mmCIF file of N, CA, C and O in Angstrom:
data_model
loop_
_atom_site.group_PDB
_atom_site.id
_atom_site.type_symbol
_atom_site.label_atom_id
_atom_site.label_comp_id
_atom_site.label_asym_id
_atom_site.label_seq_id
_atom_site.Cartn_x
_atom_site.Cartn_y
_atom_site.Cartn_z
ATOM 1 N N MET P 1 0.664 -1.377 0.361
ATOM 2 C CA MET P 1 -0.010 0.043 0.055
ATOM 3 C C MET P 1 0.948 1.220 0.157
ATOM 4 O O MET P 1 1.864 0.970 0.871
ATOM 5 N N PRO P 2 0.286 2.274 -1.011
ATOM 6 C CA PRO P 2 1.277 3.459 -1.075
ATOM 7 C C PRO P 2 1.383 4.227 0.198
ATOM 8 O O PRO P 2 0.260 4.427 1.137
ATOM 9 N N LYS P 3 2.539 4.743 0.493
ATOM 10 C CA LYS P 3 2.476 6.043 2.031
ATOM 11 C C LYS P 3 2.225 7.084 1.199
ATOM 12 O O LYS P 3 1.920 7.879 0.303
ATOM 13 N N ARG P 4 1.131 7.614 2.306
ATOM 14 C CA ARG P 4 0.546 9.192 1.987
ATOM 15 C C ARG P 4 2.045 10.467 2.072
ATOM 16 O O ARG P 4 2.687 10.189 3.048
ATOM 17 N N VAL P 5 1.911 11.090 1.481
ATOM 18 C CA VAL P 5 2.666 12.407 1.386
ATOM 19 C C VAL P 5 2.169 13.579 1.302
ATOM 20 O O VAL P 5 1.034 13.648 0.466
ATOM 21 N N LEU P 6 2.449 14.520 2.527
ATOM 22 C CA LEU P 6 1.687 15.694 2.596
ATOM 23 C C LEU P 6 2.737 16.903 2.322
ATOM 24 O O LEU P 6 3.901 16.708 2.731
ATOM 25 N N GLN P 7 2.232 18.046 1.980
ATOM 26 C CA GLN P 7 3.264 19.017 1.522
ATOM 27 C C GLN P 7 2.609 20.191 2.824
ATOM 28 O O GLN P 7 1.455 20.404 3.039
ATOM 29 N N GLY P 8 3.654 20.737 3.552
ATOM 30 C CA GLY P 8 3.728 21.830 4.581
ATOM 31 C C GLY P 8 4.489 22.793 4.887
ATOM 32 O O GLY P 8 5.793 22.715 4.168
ATOM 33 N N VAL P 9 4.385 23.633 5.604
ATOM 34 C CA VAL P 9 5.482 24.473 6.253
ATOM 35 C C VAL P 9 6.155 24.284 7.873
ATOM 36 O O VAL P 9 4.952 23.968 8.584
ATOM 37 N N VAL P 10 7.341 24.317 7.794
ATOM 38 C CA VAL P 10 7.762 23.824 8.981
ATOM 39 C C VAL P 10 7.440 25.181 10.168
ATOM 40 O O VAL P 10 7.873 26.218 9.725
ATOM 41 N N VAL P 11 6.817 24.827 11.106
ATOM 42 C CA VAL P 11 6.347 26.109 12.314
ATOM 43 C C VAL P 11 7.281 25.776 13.299
ATOM 44 O O VAL P 11 7.368 26.546 14.405
ATOM 45 N N SER P 12 7.937 24.775 13.675
ATOM 46 C CA SER P 12 8.725 24.616 14.717
ATOM 47 C C SER P 12 9.698 23.529 14.469
ATOM 48 O O SER P 12 9.601 22.570 14.065
ATOM 49 N N ASP P 13 11.215 23.885 14.969
ATOM 50 C CA ASP P 13 12.444 22.833 14.776
ATOM 51 C C ASP P 13 13.186 22.888 16.256
ATOM 52 O O ASP P 13 14.169 22.446 16.421
ATOM 53 N N LYS P 14 12.476 23.273 17.244
ATOM 54 C CA LYS P 14 13.042 23.321 18.598
ATOM 55 C C LYS P 14 13.472 22.011 19.356
ATOM 56 O O LYS P 14 14.253 22.111 19.749
ATOM 57 N N GLN P 15 12.641 21.054 18.852
ATOM 58 C CA GLN P 15 13.117 19.559 19.415
ATOM 59 C C GLN P 15 13.784 19.149 18.990
ATOM 60 O O GLN P 15 14.344 19.161 17.257
ATOM 61 N N ASP P 16 14.594 17.974 19.288
ATOM 62 C CA ASP P 16 15.869 17.194 18.797
ATOM 63 C C ASP P 16 15.192 16.313 17.788
ATOM 64 O O ASP P 16 14.649 15.654 18.410
ATOM 65 N N LYS P 17 15.408 16.350 16.636
ATOM 66 C CA LYS P 17 15.080 15.393 15.521
ATOM 67 C C LYS P 17 13.687 15.224 15.003
ATOM 68 O O LYS P 17 13.210 14.074 14.793
ATOM 69 N N THR P 18 12.842 16.391 15.634
ATOM 70 C CA THR P 18 11.830 16.236 15.460
ATOM 71 C C THR P 18 11.219 17.747 14.886
ATOM 72 O O THR P 18 11.786 18.718 15.115
ATOM 73 N N ILE P 19 10.130 17.937 13.729
ATOM 74 C CA ILE P 19 9.656 19.238 13.220
ATOM 75 C C ILE P 19 8.223 19.065 13.505
ATOM 76 O O ILE P 19 7.943 18.055 13.441
ATOM 77 N N VAL P 20 7.856 20.209 13.560
ATOM 78 C CA VAL P 20 6.493 20.438 13.364
ATOM 79 C C VAL P 20 5.969 21.329 12.166
ATOM 80 O O VAL P 20 6.379 22.085 12.128
ATOM 81 N N VAL P 21 5.151 20.362 11.507
ATOM 82 C CA VAL P 21 4.729 20.909 10.033
ATOM 83 C C VAL P 21 3.264 21.076 9.989
ATOM 84 O O VAL P 21 2.456 20.305 10.445
ATOM 85 N N LYS P 22 3.022 22.316 9.280
ATOM 86 C CA LYS P 22 1.538 22.638 9.315
ATOM 87 C C LYS P 22 0.925 22.333 7.853
ATOM 88 O O LYS P 22 1.610 22.815 6.962
ATOM 89 N N VAL P 23 0.157 21.516 7.776
ATOM 90 C CA VAL P 23 -0.513 21.046 6.806
ATOM 91 C C VAL P 23 -1.656 21.919 6.088
ATOM 92 O O VAL P 23 -2.801 21.634 7.236
ATOM 93 N N GLU P 24 -1.981 22.543 5.126
ATOM 94 C CA GLU P 24 -3.101 23.249 4.956
ATOM 95 C C GLU P 24 -3.665 22.426 3.830
ATOM 96 O O GLU P 24 -3.673 21.891 2.652
ATOM 97 N N ARG P 25 -5.205 22.096 4.094
ATOM 98 C CA ARG P 25 -6.250 21.487 3.019
ATOM 99 C C ARG P 25 -7.252 22.476 2.683
ATOM 100 O O ARG P 25 -7.545 23.104 3.521
ATOM 101 N N ARG P 26 -7.714 22.599 1.349
ATOM 102 C CA ARG P 26 -8.867 23.375 1.045
ATOM 103 C C ARG P 26 -9.906 22.466 0.576
ATOM 104 O O ARG P 26 -9.527 21.749 -0.245
ATOM 105 N N PHE P 27 -11.258 22.720 0.847
ATOM 106 C CA PHE P 27 -12.271 22.063 0.463
ATOM 107 C C PHE P 27 -13.549 23.174 0.128
ATOM 108 O O PHE P 27 -13.451 24.249 0.743
ATOM 109 N N THR P 28 -14.529 22.510 -0.395
ATOM 110 C CA THR P 28 -15.719 23.459 -0.769
ATOM 111 C C THR P 28 -16.759 22.727 0.380
ATOM 112 O O THR P 28 -16.614 21.827 0.547
ATOM 113 N N HIS P 29 -17.393 24.057 0.935
ATOM 114 C CA HIS P 29 -18.112 23.578 1.898
ATOM 115 C C HIS P 29 -19.508 22.553 1.158
ATOM 116 O O HIS P 29 -20.071 23.712 0.540
ATOM 117 N N PRO P 30 -20.301 21.620 1.966
ATOM 118 C CA PRO P 30 -21.026 21.115 1.230
ATOM 119 C C PRO P 30 -22.339 21.719 0.841
ATOM 120 O O PRO P 30 -23.162 21.615 0.048
ATOM 121 N N VAL P 31 -22.772 22.766 2.122
ATOM 122 C CA VAL P 31 -24.346 23.670 1.877
ATOM 123 C C VAL P 31 -23.724 25.025 1.461
ATOM 124 O O VAL P 31 -24.061 25.745 0.424
ATOM 125 N N MET P 32 -22.805 25.901 1.745
ATOM 126 C CA MET P 32 -22.518 26.960 1.635
ATOM 127 C C MET P 32 -21.671 27.199 0.146
ATOM 128 O O MET P 32 -21.768 28.158 -0.456
ATOM 129 N N LYS P 33 -21.114 26.143 -0.478
ATOM 130 C CA LYS P 33 -20.476 26.098 -1.448
ATOM 131 C C LYS P 33 -19.388 27.267 -1.248
ATOM 132 O O LYS P 33 -18.673 27.730 -2.820
ATOM 133 N N LYS P 34 -18.630 27.374 -0.308
ATOM 134 C CA LYS P 34 -17.229 28.409 -0.328
ATOM 135 C C LYS P 34 -16.298 27.707 -0.035
ATOM 136 O O LYS P 34 -16.274 26.410 0.543
ATOM 137 N N THR P 35 -15.143 28.208 -0.528
ATOM 138 C CA THR P 35 -14.046 27.319 -0.456
ATOM 139 C C THR P 35 -13.520 27.806 1.040
ATOM 140 O O THR P 35 -13.267 28.641 1.762
ATOM 141 N N ILE P 36 -13.144 26.672 1.772
ATOM 142 C CA ILE P 36 -12.795 26.681 3.231
ATOM 143 C C ILE P 36 -11.445 25.854 3.490
ATOM 144 O O ILE P 36 -10.794 25.056 2.743
ATOM 145 N N ARG P 37 -10.492 26.864 4.663
ATOM 146 C CA ARG P 37 -9.064 26.325 4.554
ATOM 147 C C ARG P 37 -8.736 25.880 6.087
ATOM 148 O O ARG P 37 -9.544 26.493 6.765
ATOM 149 N N ARG P 38 -8.395 24.547 6.047
ATOM 150 C CA ARG P 38 -8.251 24.052 7.310
ATOM 151 C C ARG P 38 -6.834 23.665 7.488
ATOM 152 O O ARG P 38 -6.492 23.110 6.584
ATOM 153 N N SER P 39 -6.419 23.699 8.482
ATOM 154 C CA SER P 39 -5.065 23.244 8.680
ATOM 155 C C SER P 39 -4.622 22.564 9.933
ATOM 156 O O SER P 39 -5.159 22.290 10.946
ATOM 157 N N LYS P 40 -3.759 21.350 9.737
ATOM 158 C CA LYS P 40 -3.464 20.534 10.786
ATOM 159 C C LYS P 40 -1.918 20.593 11.106
ATOM 160 O O LYS P 40 -1.333 20.454 9.958
ATOM 161 N N ASN P 41 -1.483 20.584 12.410
ATOM 162 C CA ASN P 41 0.012 19.758 12.670
ATOM 163 C C ASN P 41 0.377 19.003 13.079
ATOM 164 O O ASN P 41 -0.276 17.777 13.369
ATOM 165 N N TYR P 42 1.485 18.201 12.143
ATOM 166 C CA TYR P 42 1.868 17.253 12.235
ATOM 167 C C TYR P 42 3.373 16.922 12.838
ATOM 168 O O TYR P 42 4.061 17.836 12.426
ATOM 169 N N HIS P 43 3.833 16.038 13.855
ATOM 170 C CA HIS P 43 5.295 16.265 14.213
ATOM 171 C C HIS P 43 5.670 14.874 13.251
ATOM 172 O O HIS P 43 5.563 13.782 12.975
ATOM 173 N N ALA P 44 7.018 15.239 12.649
ATOM 174 C CA ALA P 44 7.683 14.339 11.836
ATOM 175 C C ALA P 44 8.844 14.268 12.426
ATOM 176 O O ALA P 44 9.578 15.406 13.087
ATOM 177 N N HIS P 45 9.622 13.348 11.863
ATOM 178 C CA HIS P 45 10.947 12.800 12.398
ATOM 179 C C HIS P 45 12.144 13.436 11.204
ATOM 180 O O HIS P 45 11.666 13.286 10.206
ATOM 181 N N ASP P 46 12.946 14.127 11.676
ATOM 182 C CA ASP P 46 13.792 14.795 11.112
ATOM 183 C C ASP P 46 15.228 14.520 11.974
ATOM 184 O O ASP P 46 15.803 14.960 12.589
ATOM 185 N N GLU P 47 15.568 13.366 11.223
ATOM 186 C CA GLU P 47 16.887 12.736 11.742
ATOM 187 C C GLU P 47 18.323 13.460 11.896
ATOM 188 O O GLU P 47 18.917 13.398 12.774
ATOM 189 N N ASN P 48 18.590 14.242 11.002
ATOM 190 C CA ASN P 48 19.728 15.167 10.832
ATOM 191 C C ASN P 48 19.341 16.792 10.950
ATOM 192 O O ASN P 48 20.199 17.522 11.063
ATOM 193 N N ASN P 49 18.202 16.903 11.309
ATOM 194 C CA ASN P 49 17.924 18.131 11.756
ATOM 195 C C ASN P 49 18.249 19.192 10.673
ATOM 196 O O ASN P 49 18.998 20.294 10.807
ATOM 197 N N VAL P 50 17.617 18.826 9.278
ATOM 198 C CA VAL P 50 18.421 19.715 8.215
ATOM 199 C C VAL P 50 16.988 20.915 8.246
ATOM 200 O O VAL P 50 17.288 21.897 7.419
ATOM 201 N N ALA P 51 15.481 20.588 8.247
ATOM 202 C CA ALA P 51 14.600 21.831 8.333
ATOM 203 C C ALA P 51 14.700 22.608 9.216
ATOM 204 O O ALA P 51 15.100 22.456 10.460
ATOM 205 N N LYS P 52 14.342 23.485 8.600
ATOM 206 C CA LYS P 52 14.197 25.290 9.478
ATOM 207 C C LYS P 52 13.073 25.755 9.403
ATOM 208 O O LYS P 52 12.058 25.409 8.542
ATOM 209 N N VAL P 53 12.676 26.517 10.128
ATOM 210 C CA VAL P 53 11.184 27.316 10.203
ATOM 211 C C VAL P 53 10.840 28.100 9.001
ATOM 212 O O VAL P 53 11.891 28.756 8.530
ATOM 213 N N GLY P 54 9.963 28.082 8.569
ATOM 214 C CA GLY P 54 9.361 28.752 7.390
ATOM 215 C C GLY P 54 9.557 27.573 5.917
ATOM 216 O O GLY P 54 9.270 28.149 5.094
ATOM 217 N N GLN P 55 10.633 26.790 6.117
ATOM 218 C CA GLN P 55 10.632 26.142 5.038
ATOM 219 C C GLN P 55 9.158 25.158 4.232
ATOM 220 O O GLN P 55 8.706 24.297 5.206
ATOM 221 N N GLN P 56 9.296 24.952 3.020
ATOM 222 C CA GLN P 56 8.212 23.941 2.259
ATOM 223 C C GLN P 56 9.148 22.772 2.514
ATOM 224 O O GLN P 56 10.037 22.687 1.938
ATOM 225 N N VAL P 57 7.747 21.612 3.142
ATOM 226 C CA VAL P 57 8.715 20.023 3.059
ATOM 227 C C VAL P 57 7.877 19.345 2.669
ATOM 228 O O VAL P 57 6.478 19.493 2.851
ATOM 229 N N PHE P 58 7.836 18.181 2.443
ATOM 230 C CA PHE P 58 7.268 17.001 2.185
ATOM 231 C C PHE P 58 7.437 16.158 3.378
ATOM 232 O O PHE P 58 8.551 15.772 3.817
ATOM 233 N N ILE P 59 6.399 15.429 4.044
ATOM 234 C CA ILE P 59 6.256 14.548 4.942
ATOM 235 C C ILE P 59 5.718 13.077 4.338
ATOM 236 O O ILE P 59 4.628 13.260 3.582
ATOM 237 N N GLU P 60 6.049 12.082 5.034
ATOM 238 C CA GLU P 60 5.550 10.683 4.473
ATOM 239 C C GLU P 60 5.260 10.021 5.707
ATOM 240 O O GLU P 60 6.068 10.206 6.757
ATOM 241 N N GLU P 61 4.134 9.226 5.419
ATOM 242 C CA GLU P 61 3.737 8.334 6.661
ATOM 243 C C GLU P 61 4.705 7.212 6.969
ATOM 244 O O GLU P 61 5.338 6.657 6.175
ATOM 245 N N SER P 62 4.923 7.001 8.220
ATOM 246 C CA SER P 62 5.927 5.653 8.451
ATOM 247 C C SER P 62 5.575 5.136 9.448
ATOM 248 O O SER P 62 4.327 5.472 10.447
ATOM 249 N N ARG P 63 6.263 4.486 10.275
ATOM 250 C CA ARG P 63 6.365 3.532 11.324
ATOM 251 C C ARG P 63 6.216 5.011 12.800
ATOM 252 O O ARG P 63 6.709 5.645 12.545
ATOM 253 N N PRO P 64 5.300 4.129 13.816
ATOM 254 C CA PRO P 64 5.615 5.301 14.861
ATOM 255 C C PRO P 64 7.013 4.786 15.479
ATOM 256 O O PRO P 64 7.426 4.536 15.737
ATOM 257 N N TYR P 65 7.656 6.637 15.421
ATOM 258 C CA TYR P 65 8.838 6.633 16.177
ATOM 259 C C TYR P 65 8.391 7.015 17.723
ATOM 260 O O TYR P 65 9.423 7.122 18.514
ATOM 261 N N SER P 66 7.198 7.952 17.875
ATOM 262 C CA SER P 66 6.848 8.090 19.593
ATOM 263 C C SER P 66 5.600 8.082 19.656
ATOM 264 O O SER P 66 4.654 7.844 18.448
ATOM 265 N N LYS P 67 5.198 8.793 20.595
ATOM 266 C CA LYS P 67 3.601 8.633 20.904
ATOM 267 C C LYS P 67 2.987 9.912 20.165
ATOM 268 O O LYS P 67 1.878 9.429 19.171
ATOM 269 N N LEU P 68 3.493 10.944 19.216
ATOM 270 C CA LEU P 68 2.847 11.819 18.210
ATOM 271 C C LEU P 68 3.839 11.827 17.036
ATOM 272 O O LEU P 68 3.059 12.123 16.155
ATOM 273 N N LYS P 69 4.824 11.232 16.699
ATOM 274 C CA LYS P 69 5.637 11.306 16.038
ATOM 275 C C LYS P 69 5.059 9.739 14.933
ATOM 276 O O LYS P 69 5.682 8.692 14.998
ATOM 277 N N THR P 70 4.482 9.751 13.777
ATOM 278 C CA THR P 70 3.971 8.883 13.137
ATOM 279 C C THR P 70 4.393 9.267 11.276
ATOM 280 O O THR P 70 4.326 8.858 10.477
ATOM 281 N N TRP P 71 5.067 10.256 11.137
ATOM 282 C CA TRP P 71 5.395 10.756 9.779
ATOM 283 C C TRP P 71 7.266 11.402 9.950
ATOM 284 O O TRP P 71 7.672 11.038 10.874
ATOM 285 N N LYS P 72 7.720 11.202 8.697
ATOM 286 C CA LYS P 72 9.252 11.371 8.727
ATOM 287 C C LYS P 72 9.141 12.416 7.456
ATOM 288 O O LYS P 72 8.424 12.491 6.820
ATOM 289 N N LEU P 73 10.297 13.153 7.631
ATOM 290 C CA LEU P 73 10.832 14.223 6.433
ATOM 291 C C LEU P 73 10.977 13.175 5.386
ATOM 292 O O LEU P 73 12.188 12.633 5.400
ATOM 293 N N VAL P 74 10.466 13.727 4.428
ATOM 294 C CA VAL P 74 11.316 13.196 2.942
ATOM 295 C C VAL P 74 12.455 13.887 2.458
ATOM 296 O O VAL P 74 12.653 15.190 2.448
ATOM 297 N N GLU P 75 13.842 13.287 2.476
ATOM 298 C CA GLU P 75 14.909 13.418 2.110
ATOM 299 C C GLU P 75 15.380 13.517 0.919
ATOM 300 O O GLU P 75 14.519 13.429 -0.139
ATOM 301 N N GLY P 76 16.680 14.488 0.383
ATOM 302 C CA GLY P 76 16.665 14.369 -0.925
ATOM 303 C C GLY P 76 16.051 16.027 -1.488
ATOM 304 O O GLY P 76 16.147 16.897 -1.274
ATOM 305 N N GLU P 77 15.263 15.676 -2.648
ATOM 306 C CA GLU P 77 14.547 16.541 -3.579
ATOM 307 C C GLU P 77 13.803 17.735 -2.925
ATOM 308 O O GLU P 77 13.742 18.751 -3.005
ATOM 309 N N ALA P 78 12.750 16.930 -1.858
ATOM 310 C CA ALA P 78 11.585 17.832 -1.247
ATOM 311 C C ALA P 78 12.792 19.213 -0.708
ATOM 312 O O ALA P 78 11.868 20.411 -0.531
ATOM 313 N N VAL P 79 13.700 18.653 0.248
ATOM 314 C CA VAL P 79 14.473 19.617 0.967
ATOM 315 C C VAL P 79 14.882 20.668 0.238
ATOM 316 O O VAL P 79 15.102 21.639 0.815
ATOM 317 N N ALA P 80 15.671 20.101 -0.942
ATOM 318 C CA ALA P 80 16.500 20.759 -1.691
ATOM 319 C C ALA P 80 15.465 21.870 -2.084
ATOM 320 O O ALA P 80 16.061 23.112 -2.280
ATOM 321 N N THR P 81 14.683 21.643 -2.766
ATOM 322 C CA THR P 81 13.635 22.504 -3.025
ATOM 323 C C THR P 81 13.088 23.684 -2.209
ATOM 324 O O THR P 81 12.787 24.890 -2.625
ATOM 325 N N ALA P 82 12.870 23.270 -1.103
ATOM 326 C CA ALA P 82 12.380 24.025 -0.138
ATOM 327 C C ALA P 82 13.426 25.424 0.110
ATOM 328 O O ALA P 82 12.880 26.145 0.618
ATOM 329 N N GLU P 83 14.806 24.843 0.243
ATOM 330 C CA GLU P 83 15.646 25.776 0.290
ATOM 331 C C GLU P 83 15.964 26.653 -0.925
ATOM 332 O O GLU P 83 16.382 27.884 -0.256
ATOM 333 N N ALA P 84 15.664 26.448 -2.172
ATOM 334 C CA ALA P 84 15.495 27.311 -3.286
ATOM 335 C C ALA P 84 15.019 28.344 -3.391
ATOM 336 O O ALA P 84 13.949 28.688 -2.605
#
């Protein structure tokens, strides 16, 4: 089964090997027909502490690293494009 990949902005990198990523989704309200923005924060594993606050990053579903961390930072291209 493929793993989900989400794109978001790093809002915190204060913890060791952990980042908090805000992922925003947009959808149309079923009754009002207006576009609504909802956001959610995900704790993600960042092994080398490479992500910084404000960067656009991709996170991928993974095994549970701790009580809150079930996502990991996608290495390579995603982080490189976020820095550019």
